[in-house]
mmCIF file of C-alpha atoms and ligand atoms in Angstrom:
data_model
loop_
_atom_site.group_PDB
_atom_site.id
_atom_site.type_symbol
_atom_site.label_atom_id
_atom_site.label_comp_id
_atom_site.label_asym_id
_atom_site.label_seq_id
_atom_site.Cartn_x
_atom_site.Cartn_y
_atom_site.Cartn_z
ATOM 1 C CA UNK A 21 40.569 59.264 78.980
ATOM 2 C CA UNK A 22 40.425 55.497 78.024
ATOM 3 C CA UNK A 23 43.648 54.030 78.231
ATOM 4 C CA UNK A 24 44.237 52.657 73.907
ATOM 5 C CA UNK A 25 42.111 49.683 72.359
ATOM 6 C CA UNK A 26 44.715 46.684 72.390
ATOM 7 C CA UNK A 27 44.479 44.179 69.971
ATOM 8 C CA UNK A 28 43.849 42.331 72.768
ATOM 9 C CA UNK A 29 41.410 43.482 74.529
ATOM 10 C CA UNK A 30 39.227 44.523 71.102
ATOM 11 C CA UNK A 31 39.788 40.398 70.554
ATOM 12 C CA UNK A 32 37.627 40.607 74.159
ATOM 13 C CA UNK A 33 35.445 43.054 72.822
ATOM 14 C CA UNK A 34 34.566 40.787 69.933
ATOM 15 C CA UNK A 35 34.118 38.106 72.429
ATOM 16 C CA UNK A 36 31.212 39.716 73.945
ATOM 17 C CA UNK A 37 29.890 41.293 70.850
ATOM 18 C CA UNK A 38 29.229 37.831 69.651
ATOM 19 C CA UNK A 39 28.023 36.515 72.842
ATOM 20 C CA UNK A 40 25.686 38.312 73.014
ATOM 21 C CA UNK A 41 23.901 37.363 69.753
ATOM 22 C CA UNK A 42 25.188 33.370 70.575
ATOM 23 C CA UNK A 43 23.098 33.531 74.130
ATOM 24 C CA UNK A 44 20.221 34.824 73.213
ATOM 25 C CA UNK A 45 19.087 35.056 69.073
ATOM 26 C CA UNK A 46 16.557 31.530 68.980
ATOM 27 C CA UNK A 47 17.510 29.085 67.948
ATOM 28 C CA UNK A 48 16.012 27.286 63.713
ATOM 29 C CA UNK A 49 12.990 24.961 65.715
ATOM 30 C CA UNK A 50 12.361 27.977 68.157
ATOM 31 C CA UNK A 51 11.697 30.055 65.080
ATOM 32 C CA UNK A 52 9.811 27.135 63.763
ATOM 33 C CA UNK A 53 7.379 27.623 67.298
ATOM 34 C CA UNK A 54 7.606 31.362 66.740
ATOM 35 C CA UNK A 55 5.522 30.659 63.081
ATOM 36 C CA UNK A 56 3.847 27.533 64.572
ATOM 37 C CA UNK A 57 1.512 29.340 67.553
ATOM 38 C CA UNK A 58 0.134 31.798 64.759
ATOM 39 C CA UNK A 59 -0.906 29.092 62.077
ATOM 40 C CA UNK A 60 -2.602 27.647 65.447
ATOM 41 C CA UNK A 61 -3.708 31.099 66.685
ATOM 42 C CA UNK A 62 -5.784 31.920 63.152
ATOM 43 C CA UNK A 63 -6.695 29.011 62.108
ATOM 44 C CA UNK A 64 -8.367 29.360 66.528
ATOM 45 C CA UNK A 65 -9.658 32.388 64.970
ATOM 46 C CA UNK A 66 -10.462 32.364 61.991
ATOM 47 C CA UNK A 67 -13.283 29.996 63.025
ATOM 48 C CA UNK A 68 -15.804 32.663 64.436
ATOM 49 C CA UNK A 69 -13.676 35.516 62.505
ATOM 50 C CA UNK A 70 -13.313 34.054 58.325
ATOM 51 C CA UNK A 71 -10.911 35.807 56.556
ATOM 52 C CA UNK A 72 -8.897 36.986 59.817
ATOM 53 C CA UNK A 73 -5.170 36.810 58.729
ATOM 54 C CA UNK A 74 -2.541 36.816 61.562
ATOM 55 C CA UNK A 75 1.112 38.188 60.441
ATOM 56 C CA UNK A 76 4.011 38.325 62.421
ATOM 57 C CA UNK A 77 6.104 41.323 63.401
ATOM 58 C CA UNK A 78 8.426 42.416 65.408
ATOM 59 C CA UNK A 79 11.434 40.997 67.008
ATOM 60 C CA UNK A 80 10.190 37.391 65.460
ATOM 61 C CA UNK A 81 10.653 38.826 62.302
ATOM 62 C CA UNK A 82 13.133 41.617 62.397
ATOM 63 C CA UNK A 83 16.123 39.655 62.863
ATOM 64 C CA UNK A 84 17.073 40.905 66.646
ATOM 65 C CA UNK A 85 14.688 38.606 68.457
ATOM 66 C CA UNK A 86 15.978 36.870 72.290
ATOM 67 C CA UNK A 87 14.444 33.557 72.483
ATOM 68 C CA UNK A 88 12.084 35.393 75.401
ATOM 69 C CA UNK A 89 10.779 37.762 72.774
ATOM 70 C CA UNK A 90 7.032 38.543 72.961
ATOM 71 C CA UNK A 91 5.916 37.529 69.716
ATOM 72 C CA UNK A 92 3.954 40.751 68.058
ATOM 73 C CA UNK A 93 1.124 40.046 65.597
ATOM 74 C CA UNK A 94 -0.612 41.820 63.570
ATOM 75 C CA UNK A 95 -4.453 40.929 62.683
ATOM 76 C CA UNK A 96 -5.925 42.323 59.575
ATOM 77 C CA UNK A 97 -9.158 41.232 58.006
ATOM 78 C CA UNK A 98 -9.116 40.277 53.922
ATOM 79 C CA UNK A 99 -10.142 42.442 51.443
ATOM 80 C CA UNK A 100 -10.127 44.753 53.959
ATOM 81 C CA UNK A 101 -7.162 47.779 52.907
ATOM 82 C CA UNK A 102 -7.331 49.740 56.536
ATOM 83 C CA UNK A 103 -8.503 49.913 59.714
ATOM 84 C CA UNK A 104 -10.772 53.187 58.469
ATOM 85 C CA UNK A 105 -14.741 52.907 59.665
ATOM 86 C CA UNK A 106 -13.710 49.206 61.831
ATOM 87 C CA UNK A 107 -14.401 49.110 65.563
ATOM 88 C CA UNK A 108 -10.613 48.843 66.232
ATOM 89 C CA UNK A 109 -12.117 48.593 69.971
ATOM 90 C CA UNK A 110 -15.067 46.163 69.654
ATOM 91 C CA UNK A 111 -13.361 43.651 66.808
ATOM 92 C CA UNK A 112 -9.855 44.021 69.780
ATOM 93 C CA UNK A 113 -12.873 42.555 72.542
ATOM 94 C CA UNK A 114 -14.656 40.248 70.958
ATOM 95 C CA UNK A 115 -11.329 38.287 69.674
ATOM 96 C CA UNK A 116 -11.191 39.097 73.724
ATOM 97 C CA UNK A 117 -14.126 36.779 74.109
ATOM 98 C CA UNK A 118 -12.846 34.485 70.937
ATOM 99 C CA UNK A 119 -9.386 33.506 72.566
ATOM 100 C CA UNK A 120 -10.350 32.911 75.798
ATOM 101 C CA UNK A 121 -12.366 29.516 74.750
ATOM 102 C CA UNK A 122 -8.318 28.679 73.713
ATOM 103 C CA UNK A 123 -7.347 25.142 75.914
ATOM 104 C CA UNK A 124 -3.793 26.330 75.340
ATOM 105 C CA UNK A 125 -4.010 30.197 76.605
ATOM 106 C CA UNK A 126 -3.736 31.885 79.928
ATOM 107 C CA UNK A 127 -4.881 35.529 80.702
ATOM 108 C CA UNK A 128 -6.085 36.236 78.185
ATOM 109 C CA UNK A 129 -6.508 40.373 78.061
ATOM 110 C CA UNK A 130 -7.954 43.195 76.126
ATOM 111 C CA UNK A 131 -6.175 46.681 76.514
ATOM 112 C CA UNK A 132 -8.413 49.214 75.022
ATOM 113 C CA UNK A 133 -7.100 52.761 76.136
ATOM 114 C CA UNK A 134 -4.286 52.176 74.762
ATOM 115 C CA UNK A 135 -2.693 54.080 72.101
ATOM 116 C CA UNK A 136 -2.771 50.267 70.221
ATOM 117 C CA UNK A 137 -4.961 48.600 71.104
ATOM 118 C CA UNK A 138 -3.988 44.974 72.167
ATOM 119 C CA UNK A 139 -5.105 42.210 73.227
ATOM 120 C CA UNK A 140 -2.724 40.372 75.315
ATOM 121 C CA UNK A 141 -1.572 36.188 76.684
ATOM 122 C CA UNK A 142 1.023 33.573 77.951
ATOM 123 C CA UNK A 143 1.296 30.794 75.029
ATOM 124 C CA UNK A 144 0.968 28.034 77.816
ATOM 125 C CA UNK A 145 3.394 25.449 75.662
ATOM 126 C CA UNK A 146 6.171 27.707 75.125
ATOM 127 C CA UNK A 147 5.837 30.441 78.274
ATOM 128 C CA UNK A 148 5.505 32.806 75.190
ATOM 129 C CA UNK A 149 4.631 36.550 75.507
ATOM 130 C CA UNK A 150 1.808 37.451 72.751
ATOM 131 C CA UNK A 151 -0.001 40.086 71.841
ATOM 132 C CA UNK A 152 -2.729 40.940 69.097
ATOM 133 C CA UNK A 153 -2.669 44.623 67.541
ATOM 134 C CA UNK A 154 -4.334 45.945 64.591
ATOM 135 C CA UNK A 155 -3.879 47.067 61.559
ATOM 136 C CA UNK A 156 -0.284 48.125 63.223
ATOM 137 C CA UNK A 157 1.130 48.004 58.794
ATOM 138 C CA UNK A 158 3.721 50.737 60.110
ATOM 139 C CA UNK A 159 4.720 48.549 61.966
ATOM 140 C CA UNK A 160 5.156 45.536 59.227
ATOM 141 C CA UNK A 161 6.798 47.721 57.287
ATOM 142 C CA UNK A 162 9.769 48.382 59.679
ATOM 143 C CA UNK A 163 9.830 44.943 60.916
ATOM 144 C CA UNK A 164 11.675 44.965 57.429
ATOM 145 C CA UNK A 165 13.036 47.370 57.229
ATOM 146 C CA UNK A 166 14.903 46.472 60.689
ATOM 147 C CA UNK A 167 16.105 42.611 59.167
ATOM 148 C CA UNK A 168 17.063 44.721 55.451
ATOM 149 C CA UNK A 169 19.483 46.457 57.684
ATOM 150 C CA UNK A 170 20.239 42.511 59.681
ATOM 151 C CA UNK A 171 21.171 41.266 56.368
ATOM 152 C CA UNK A 172 24.135 43.581 54.587
ATOM 153 C CA UNK A 173 26.350 42.578 57.859
ATOM 154 C CA UNK A 174 26.983 40.318 60.277
ATOM 155 C CA UNK A 175 28.258 43.367 63.217
ATOM 156 C CA UNK A 176 24.400 45.076 62.678
ATOM 157 C CA UNK A 177 23.456 41.950 63.880
ATOM 158 C CA UNK A 178 25.703 41.573 66.537
ATOM 159 C CA UNK A 179 26.304 45.085 67.840
ATOM 160 C CA UNK A 180 22.033 45.236 67.971
ATOM 161 C CA UNK A 181 21.896 42.152 70.291
ATOM 162 C CA UNK A 182 24.816 43.562 72.344
ATOM 163 C CA UNK A 183 22.374 46.405 72.541
ATOM 164 C CA UNK A 184 20.171 44.888 73.665
ATOM 165 C CA UNK A 185 21.083 42.667 76.581
ATOM 166 C CA UNK A 186 23.555 46.401 77.907
ATOM 167 C CA UNK A 187 19.792 48.368 77.961
ATOM 168 C CA UNK A 188 18.167 44.641 79.399
ATOM 169 C CA UNK A 189 21.229 44.719 82.417
ATOM 170 C CA UNK A 190 21.000 48.437 83.347
ATOM 171 C CA UNK A 191 17.009 47.910 83.028
ATOM 172 C CA UNK A 192 16.627 50.687 80.621
ATOM 173 C CA UNK A 193 14.772 48.646 78.802
ATOM 174 C CA UNK A 194 11.832 48.671 78.738
ATOM 175 C CA UNK A 195 9.232 51.492 77.398
ATOM 176 C CA UNK A 196 6.406 50.391 79.386
ATOM 177 C CA UNK A 197 8.351 51.105 82.554
ATOM 178 C CA UNK A 198 8.883 55.132 80.738
ATOM 179 C CA UNK A 199 11.686 53.584 78.757
ATOM 180 C CA UNK A 200 12.621 53.501 75.970
ATOM 181 C CA UNK A 201 11.768 50.577 73.468
ATOM 182 C CA UNK A 202 14.228 48.021 71.245
ATOM 183 C CA UNK A 203 13.448 48.772 68.747
ATOM 184 C CA UNK A 204 14.423 53.023 70.073
ATOM 185 C CA UNK A 205 17.768 51.065 71.227
ATOM 186 C CA UNK A 206 17.284 49.186 67.327
ATOM 187 C CA UNK A 207 16.864 53.100 65.445
ATOM 188 C CA UNK A 208 19.714 54.302 67.099
ATOM 189 C CA UNK A 209 22.149 51.444 66.713
ATOM 190 C CA UNK A 210 21.679 51.836 62.559
ATOM 191 C CA UNK A 211 21.609 55.602 62.920
ATOM 192 C CA UNK A 212 25.784 55.197 64.854
ATOM 193 C CA UNK A 213 26.134 52.925 61.768
ATOM 194 C CA UNK A 214 25.640 54.914 59.174
ATOM 195 C CA UNK A 215 27.037 58.472 61.039
ATOM 196 C CA UNK A 216 30.219 55.893 61.214
ATOM 197 C CA UNK A 217 33.011 57.097 58.752
ATOM 198 C CA UNK A 218 33.482 55.570 57.170
ATOM 199 C CA UNK A 219 29.896 54.172 57.085
ATOM 200 C CA UNK A 220 29.130 50.470 57.928
ATOM 201 C CA UNK A 221 25.476 50.613 56.478
ATOM 202 C CA UNK A 222 23.095 53.745 54.123
ATOM 203 C CA UNK A 223 20.706 55.146 54.591
ATOM 204 C CA UNK A 224 18.592 52.832 52.777
ATOM 205 C CA UNK A 225 15.062 54.654 51.938
ATOM 206 C CA UNK A 226 17.619 57.279 50.126
ATOM 207 C CA UNK A 227 18.951 54.358 47.932
ATOM 208 C CA UNK A 228 16.866 54.222 44.406
ATOM 209 C CA UNK A 229 18.185 52.905 41.239
ATOM 210 C CA UNK A 230 14.617 55.049 39.504
ATOM 211 C CA UNK A 231 15.265 59.098 38.045
ATOM 212 C CA UNK A 232 12.395 59.718 41.766
ATOM 213 C CA UNK A 233 12.674 58.604 44.974
ATOM 214 C CA UNK A 234 9.206 55.926 44.657
ATOM 215 C CA UNK A 235 6.421 56.587 46.564
ATOM 216 C CA UNK A 236 4.958 53.920 48.683
ATOM 217 C CA UNK A 237 2.447 55.289 50.228
ATOM 218 C CA UNK A 238 0.712 53.915 53.427
ATOM 219 C CA UNK A 239 -1.098 55.265 56.580
ATOM 220 C CA UNK A 240 -0.555 58.680 54.402
ATOM 221 C CA UNK A 241 3.835 57.847 55.239
ATOM 222 C CA UNK A 242 6.671 56.843 52.600
ATOM 223 C CA UNK A 243 8.139 53.990 53.063
ATOM 224 C CA UNK A 244 9.756 52.813 49.807
ATOM 225 C CA UNK A 245 13.010 51.906 51.179
ATOM 226 C CA UNK A 246 15.804 49.896 48.471
ATOM 227 C CA UNK A 247 15.561 45.920 49.768
ATOM 228 C CA UNK A 248 17.613 43.948 47.885
ATOM 229 C CA UNK A 249 20.550 43.819 49.263
ATOM 230 C CA UNK A 250 22.285 41.713 47.270
ATOM 231 C CA UNK A 251 22.550 44.741 44.583
ATOM 232 C CA UNK A 252 23.812 46.925 46.687
ATOM 233 C CA UNK A 253 27.450 46.549 45.947
ATOM 234 C CA UNK A 254 26.330 48.273 43.053
ATOM 235 C CA UNK A 255 24.403 51.141 43.909
ATOM 236 C CA UNK A 256 26.338 51.791 47.927
ATOM 237 C CA UNK A 257 30.186 53.041 47.376
ATOM 238 C CA UNK A 258 31.131 52.815 50.774
ATOM 239 C CA UNK A 259 29.411 49.248 50.823
ATOM 240 C CA UNK A 260 32.293 47.364 52.355
ATOM 241 C CA UNK A 261 34.563 50.134 53.341
ATOM 242 C CA UNK A 262 34.699 49.703 57.038
ATOM 243 C CA UNK A 263 36.641 47.150 58.629
ATOM 244 C CA UNK A 264 36.168 47.917 61.922
ATOM 245 C CA UNK A 265 35.704 44.875 64.456
ATOM 246 C CA UNK A 266 32.173 44.788 66.359
ATOM 247 C CA UNK A 267 33.978 45.088 69.447
ATOM 248 C CA UNK A 268 35.726 48.463 67.896
ATOM 249 C CA UNK A 269 32.417 49.535 67.015
ATOM 250 C CA UNK A 270 30.809 48.932 70.161
ATOM 251 C CA UNK A 271 33.086 51.117 71.735
ATOM 252 C CA UNK A 272 32.947 53.424 69.477
ATOM 253 C CA UNK A 273 29.402 53.573 69.317
ATOM 254 C CA UNK A 274 29.634 53.195 73.571
ATOM 255 C CA UNK A 275 32.065 56.724 73.055
ATOM 256 C CA UNK A 276 29.545 58.103 70.226
ATOM 257 C CA UNK A 277 26.555 58.726 72.506
ATOM 258 C CA UNK A 278 28.547 59.580 75.544
ATOM 259 C CA UNK A 279 30.991 62.604 73.660
ATOM 260 C CA UNK A 280 29.787 62.742 70.687
ATOM 261 C CA UNK A 281 26.844 62.658 69.482
ATOM 262 C CA UNK A 282 25.178 66.797 70.092
ATOM 263 C CA UNK A 283 21.824 65.938 71.779
ATOM 264 C CA UNK A 284 20.391 68.598 72.229
ATOM 265 C CA UNK A 285 21.345 69.956 68.119
ATOM 266 C CA UNK A 286 20.427 66.805 66.617
ATOM 267 C CA UNK A 287 17.619 63.663 65.793
ATOM 268 C CA UNK A 288 18.997 60.051 65.865
ATOM 269 C CA UNK A 289 17.168 59.542 62.880
ATOM 270 C CA UNK A 290 17.792 56.425 60.151
ATOM 271 C CA UNK A 291 15.926 58.031 56.666
ATOM 272 C CA UNK A 292 18.441 60.408 55.698
ATOM 273 C CA UNK A 293 22.703 60.475 55.771
ATOM 274 C CA UNK A 294 22.242 64.501 56.660
ATOM 275 C CA UNK A 295 22.179 65.532 60.284
ATOM 276 C CA UNK A 296 18.469 66.471 61.628
ATOM 277 C CA UNK A 297 18.345 69.290 64.274
ATOM 278 C CA UNK A 298 15.611 68.942 66.447
ATOM 279 C CA UNK A 299 15.048 72.398 65.479
ATOM 280 C CA UNK A 300 13.687 71.329 62.241
ATOM 281 C CA UNK A 301 11.212 69.643 64.020
ATOM 282 C CA UNK A 302 10.529 71.901 66.736
ATOM 283 C CA UNK A 303 10.960 68.683 69.807
ATOM 284 C CA UNK A 304 13.443 71.293 71.724
ATOM 285 C CA UNK A 305 11.469 70.140 74.710
ATOM 286 C CA UNK A 306 13.291 66.501 75.103
ATOM 287 C CA UNK A 307 16.902 64.977 75.157
ATOM 288 C CA UNK A 308 17.062 62.723 73.469
ATOM 289 C CA UNK A 309 15.555 62.757 70.320
ATOM 290 C CA UNK A 310 14.356 59.851 67.652
ATOM 291 C CA UNK A 311 12.463 60.438 64.844
ATOM 292 C CA UNK A 312 10.550 56.582 63.435
ATOM 293 C CA UNK A 313 12.175 55.917 59.500
ATOM 294 C CA UNK A 314 8.467 56.265 58.737
ATOM 295 C CA UNK A 315 6.014 58.060 60.559
ATOM 296 C CA UNK A 316 7.672 61.800 61.312
ATOM 297 C CA UNK A 317 6.064 63.305 63.158
ATOM 298 C CA UNK A 318 6.576 60.593 65.988
ATOM 299 C CA UNK A 319 9.117 59.945 68.465
ATOM 300 C CA UNK A 320 9.917 57.598 69.936
ATOM 301 C CA UNK A 321 11.295 59.578 72.481
ATOM 302 C CA UNK A 322 8.743 61.645 74.232
ATOM 303 C CA UNK A 323 6.790 59.498 77.049
ATOM 304 C CA UNK A 324 10.751 60.061 78.657
ATOM 305 C CA UNK A 325 10.709 62.034 81.752
ATOM 306 C CA UNK A 326 13.711 63.726 82.993
ATOM 307 C CA UNK A 327 14.359 61.792 85.857
ATOM 308 C CA UNK A 328 14.855 58.483 83.264
ATOM 309 C CA UNK A 329 16.354 60.357 79.910
ATOM 310 C CA UNK A 330 19.140 60.974 82.797
ATOM 311 C CA UNK A 331 18.664 57.302 84.399
ATOM 312 C CA UNK A 332 20.034 56.235 80.815
ATOM 313 C CA UNK A 333 23.055 58.151 78.935
ATOM 314 C CA UNK A 334 24.711 57.311 82.880
ATOM 315 C CA UNK A 335 24.169 54.418 82.016
ATOM 316 C CA UNK A 336 25.579 55.007 78.806
ATOM 317 C CA UNK A 337 28.510 56.924 80.409
ATOM 318 C CA UNK A 338 28.945 53.780 83.049
ATOM 319 C CA UNK A 339 28.418 51.835 79.659
ATOM 320 C CA UNK A 340 31.831 53.711 78.739
ATOM 321 C CA UNK A 341 33.580 53.406 81.146
ATOM 322 C CA UNK A 342 32.872 49.473 81.870
ATOM 323 C CA UNK A 343 34.191 48.006 77.773
ATOM 324 C CA UNK A 344 36.676 50.517 77.553
ATOM 325 C CA UNK A 345 38.653 49.156 80.650
ATOM 326 C CA UNK A 346 40.432 46.239 80.183
ATOM 327 C CA UNK A 347 40.464 43.549 83.875
ATOM 328 C CA UNK A 348 43.901 42.690 85.256
ATOM 329 C CA UNK A 349 43.288 39.045 85.428
ATOM 330 C CA UNK A 350 40.510 38.974 82.523
ATOM 331 C CA UNK A 351 39.943 35.372 81.598
ATOM 332 C CA UNK A 352 41.432 34.035 78.019
ATOM 333 C CA UNK A 353 38.041 32.651 77.128
ATOM 334 C CA UNK A 354 34.822 34.103 77.447
ATOM 335 C CA UNK A 355 33.045 32.210 79.899
ATOM 336 C CA UNK A 356 30.376 30.661 76.621
ATOM 337 C CA UNK A 357 26.786 31.416 78.674
ATOM 338 C CA UNK A 358 25.709 35.063 79.469
ATOM 339 C CA UNK A 359 22.070 33.382 79.786
ATOM 340 C CA UNK A 360 22.611 34.136 84.345
ATOM 341 C CA UNK A 361 22.350 37.964 83.499
HETATM 342 P P1 ATP B 2 11.579 42.741 72.139
HETATM 343 O O1 ATP B 2 12.498 40.929 71.886
HETATM 344 O O2 ATP B 2 12.141 43.145 73.014
HETATM 345 O O3 ATP B 2 9.992 42.626 71.673
HETATM 346 P P2 ATP B 2 10.699 44.122 69.497
HETATM 347 O O4 ATP B 2 11.174 45.258 68.648
HETATM 348 O O5 ATP B 2 9.373 42.748 68.908
HETATM 349 O O6 ATP B 2 12.015 43.877 70.825
HETATM 350 P P3 ATP B 2 8.543 45.778 71.218
HETATM 351 O O7 ATP B 2 8.018 46.133 72.044
HETATM 352 O O8 ATP B 2 8.051 43.764 70.968
HETATM 353 O O9 ATP B 2 9.666 45.484 70.431
HETATM 354 O O10 ATP B 2 7.760 45.836 69.766
HETATM 355 C C1 ATP B 2 6.582 45.481 68.856
HETATM 356 C C2 ATP B 2 7.334 46.010 67.112
HETATM 357 O O11 ATP B 2 6.540 46.734 66.883
HETATM 358 C C3 ATP B 2 8.827 46.674 66.865
HETATM 359 O O12 ATP B 2 8.988 45.927 66.527
HETATM 360 C C4 ATP B 2 8.723 48.166 66.148
HETATM 361 O O13 ATP B 2 8.215 47.447 65.040
HETATM 362 C C5 ATP B 2 7.282 48.351 66.365
HETATM 363 N N1 ATP B 2 6.712 49.413 67.376
HETATM 364 C C6 ATP B 2 7.178 49.429 68.922
HETATM 365 N N2 ATP B 2 7.583 50.529 70.082
HETATM 366 C C7 ATP B 2 7.112 51.570 68.916
HETATM 367 C C8 ATP B 2 6.646 52.436 68.720
HETATM 368 N N3 ATP B 2 7.044 53.283 69.705
HETATM 369 N N4 ATP B 2 7.431 53.433 67.336
HETATM 370 C C9 ATP B 2 6.812 52.799 66.187
HETATM 371 N N5 ATP B 2 6.657 51.429 66.641
HETATM 372 C C10 ATP B 2 6.674 50.350 67.584
HETATM 373 MG MG1 MG B 3 8.517 41.944 70.342
#
């Protein structure tokens, strides 16, 4: 059993969580630089492919970006609603050919074997890694969904940053190396905040003013969610009822995923408040099961090996112990920078 959370210790945890945000979030200048890169690339590509449009998505836009996060860009072509009938692999190869002529880029590489074909490259002046994908339309919507959650309450932002720092420190946050993506961990934080009693955030996909839930279909999935966050106090009865501090919630989250949540029985599912069983989804062969909020056939934990699953669960158990145990002689003021991690 962990010692009780004293006000003093709880205060230190608050500071640690807030510091994760302060140290790693980009400032306005860095945000503008991302937008400039997007514009510059768009005009460069348009010289050869008029009608090309580039959109930022992922952590550049979802409210949980790091200074050094990659730049996720989705390419579309004016007048074309979907990628149906397009030879995406050829377009990606053509795009790589064009971008190789750009003097500000290095290591331009088309990756056409992945589930989502992309062009990858390095933008020299900003030292940022860039990925361009085609018609990744659902990702644009899940980016908007995450940014709406971030706008509800500042504790959402602090916890998602803390989770990202934690997963990077523990080396469990790299999907390309068989782990879970940042996106998956963000969904875990949101799910915890929805299931907390009283909840910190609602399930935005379940809130609507119309008699029936509106239907906005993208790639066959309903991407509707309530996005008028300033109207939430009037539409969600639980609004403002959770008054826990960030530090209490962070420890609550580590406890939730190590002691309370039944991974075998339930799906991490943010589209609704009611519990969803792994049995109902027929997703019983994996231990960590995370349903994408829009693409309901997509389990973000599907690629985890048993070994990796154990490694992730151990990181959470260690985290719960480390964050739950006050250290004797812990500095009164938390040191300002954590960038040495
Ligand atoms: P980071 O700061 O680590 O780059 P990120 O949210 O941008 O965080 P990426 O891995 O770069 O994470 O993914 C970019 C975006 O692509 C995500 O925000 C999400 O919209 C989408 N995405 C990533 N992985 C998945 C996935 N497994 N399923 C569905 N969408 C995904
Ligand atoms: Mg990214």
